[in-house]
Tab-separated table of C-alpha atoms in Angstrom:
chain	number	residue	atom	x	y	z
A	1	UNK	CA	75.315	107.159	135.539
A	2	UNK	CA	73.901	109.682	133.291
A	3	UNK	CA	71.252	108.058	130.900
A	4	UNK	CA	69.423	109.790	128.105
A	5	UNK	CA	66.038	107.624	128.429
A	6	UNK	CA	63.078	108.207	130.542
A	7	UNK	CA	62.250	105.138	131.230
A	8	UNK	CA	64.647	102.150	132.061
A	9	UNK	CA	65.050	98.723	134.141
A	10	UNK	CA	67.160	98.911	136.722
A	11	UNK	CA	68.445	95.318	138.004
A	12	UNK	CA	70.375	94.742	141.476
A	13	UNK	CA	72.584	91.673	142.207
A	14	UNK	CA	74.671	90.976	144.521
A	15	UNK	CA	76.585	88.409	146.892
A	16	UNK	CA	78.333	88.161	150.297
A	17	UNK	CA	81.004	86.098	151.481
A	18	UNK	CA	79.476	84.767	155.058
A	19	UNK	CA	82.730	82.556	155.833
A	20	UNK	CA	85.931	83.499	153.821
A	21	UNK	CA	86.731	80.117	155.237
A	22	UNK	CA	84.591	78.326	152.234
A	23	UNK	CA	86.669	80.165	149.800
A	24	UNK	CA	89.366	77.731	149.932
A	25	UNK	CA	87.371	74.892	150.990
A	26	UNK	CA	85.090	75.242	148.324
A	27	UNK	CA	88.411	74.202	146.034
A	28	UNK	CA	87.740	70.902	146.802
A	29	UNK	CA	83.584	70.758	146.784
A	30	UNK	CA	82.316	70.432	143.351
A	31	UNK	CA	79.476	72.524	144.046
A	32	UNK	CA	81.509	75.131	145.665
A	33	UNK	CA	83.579	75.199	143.006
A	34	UNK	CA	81.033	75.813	140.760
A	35	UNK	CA	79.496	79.015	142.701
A	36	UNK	CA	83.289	80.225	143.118
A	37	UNK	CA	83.318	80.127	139.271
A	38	UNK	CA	80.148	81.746	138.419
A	39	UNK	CA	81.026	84.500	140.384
A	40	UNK	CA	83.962	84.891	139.178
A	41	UNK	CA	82.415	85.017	135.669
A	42	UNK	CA	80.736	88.509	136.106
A	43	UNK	CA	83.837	90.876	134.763
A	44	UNK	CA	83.467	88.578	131.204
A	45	UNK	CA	80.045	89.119	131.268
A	46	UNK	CA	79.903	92.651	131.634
A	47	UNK	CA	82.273	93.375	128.791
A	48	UNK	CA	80.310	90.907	126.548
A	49	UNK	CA	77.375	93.489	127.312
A	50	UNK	CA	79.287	96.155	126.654
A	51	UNK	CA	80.395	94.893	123.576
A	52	UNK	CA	76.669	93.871	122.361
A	53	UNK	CA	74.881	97.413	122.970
A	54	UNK	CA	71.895	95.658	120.331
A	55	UNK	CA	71.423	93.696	123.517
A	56	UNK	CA	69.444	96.635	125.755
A	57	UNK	CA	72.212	96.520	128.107
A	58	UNK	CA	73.011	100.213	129.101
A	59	UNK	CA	75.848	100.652	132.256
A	60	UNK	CA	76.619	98.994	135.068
A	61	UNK	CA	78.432	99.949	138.435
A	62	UNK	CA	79.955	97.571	140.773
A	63	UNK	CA	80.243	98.732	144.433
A	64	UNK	CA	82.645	96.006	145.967
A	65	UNK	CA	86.089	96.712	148.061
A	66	UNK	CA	87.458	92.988	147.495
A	67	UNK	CA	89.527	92.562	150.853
A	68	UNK	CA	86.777	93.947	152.778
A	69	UNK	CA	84.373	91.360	150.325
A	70	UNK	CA	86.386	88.829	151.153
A	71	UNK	CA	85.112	89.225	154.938
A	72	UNK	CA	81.888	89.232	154.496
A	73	UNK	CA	81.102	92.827	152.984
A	74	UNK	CA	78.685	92.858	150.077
A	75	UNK	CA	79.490	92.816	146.569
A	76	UNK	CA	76.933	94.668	144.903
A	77	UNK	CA	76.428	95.375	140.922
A	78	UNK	CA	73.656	97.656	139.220
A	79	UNK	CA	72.837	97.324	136.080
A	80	UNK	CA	70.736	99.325	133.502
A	81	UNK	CA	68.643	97.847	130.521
A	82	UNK	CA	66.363	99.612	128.339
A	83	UNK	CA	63.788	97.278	128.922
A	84	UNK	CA	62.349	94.093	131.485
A	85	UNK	CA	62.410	91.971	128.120
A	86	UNK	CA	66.153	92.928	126.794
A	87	UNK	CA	67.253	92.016	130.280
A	88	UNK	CA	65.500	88.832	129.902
A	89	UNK	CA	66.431	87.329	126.532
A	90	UNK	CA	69.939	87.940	127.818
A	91	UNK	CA	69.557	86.372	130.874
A	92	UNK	CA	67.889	83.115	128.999
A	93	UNK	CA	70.210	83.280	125.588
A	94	UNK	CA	71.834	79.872	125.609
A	95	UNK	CA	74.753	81.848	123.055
A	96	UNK	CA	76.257	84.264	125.545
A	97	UNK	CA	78.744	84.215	128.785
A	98	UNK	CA	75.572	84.112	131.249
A	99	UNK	CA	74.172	80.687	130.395
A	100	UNK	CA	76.737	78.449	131.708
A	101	UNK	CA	77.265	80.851	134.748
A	102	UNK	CA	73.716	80.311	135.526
A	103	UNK	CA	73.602	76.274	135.131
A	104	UNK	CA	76.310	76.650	137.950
């Protein structure tokens, strides 16, 4: 990504599936199902901060291959925010698509 400022946060996430096996089990476990679901909440949350650029959020990239992800290679996002605080307040805002994800 080519950014303009000197100085930015850079923030790392990301999961692995150990056994693909869970996937469908996890269908029926509550708290399974819950992890499943925040997961799956990322796209919605990365538009949202795309949407909201007064939020400090600057790019992200995803490096995933979803077959391969599915078998236990990485899913990795980075993310770029002006600023430790911006990324913060998002991550805390009870208004926005990350605060349910994260009760999960």
């Amino acid at each position: 990504a080519k950014l303009d400022k000197k100085e930015f946060v850079v923030f790392i996430i990301g999961a692995s599936v150990n056994r693909p096996q869970e996937l469908i089990l996890g269908l029926f476990n509550k708290a399974r199902r819950d992890r499943l679901w925040s997961l799956a909440q990322m796209p919605e949350m990365v538009a949202e901060l795309y949407r909201n650029p007064a939020s400090g959020f600057l790019h992200a990239e995803m490096y995933t291959d979803v077959p391969a992800a599915l078998f236990g290679r990485p899913t990795l996002m980075v993310q770029y925010w002006q600023s430790k605080e911006q990324l913060m307040e998002y991550s805390r805002a009870k208004d926005n698509k990350h605060y349910p994800a994260w009760l999960a």
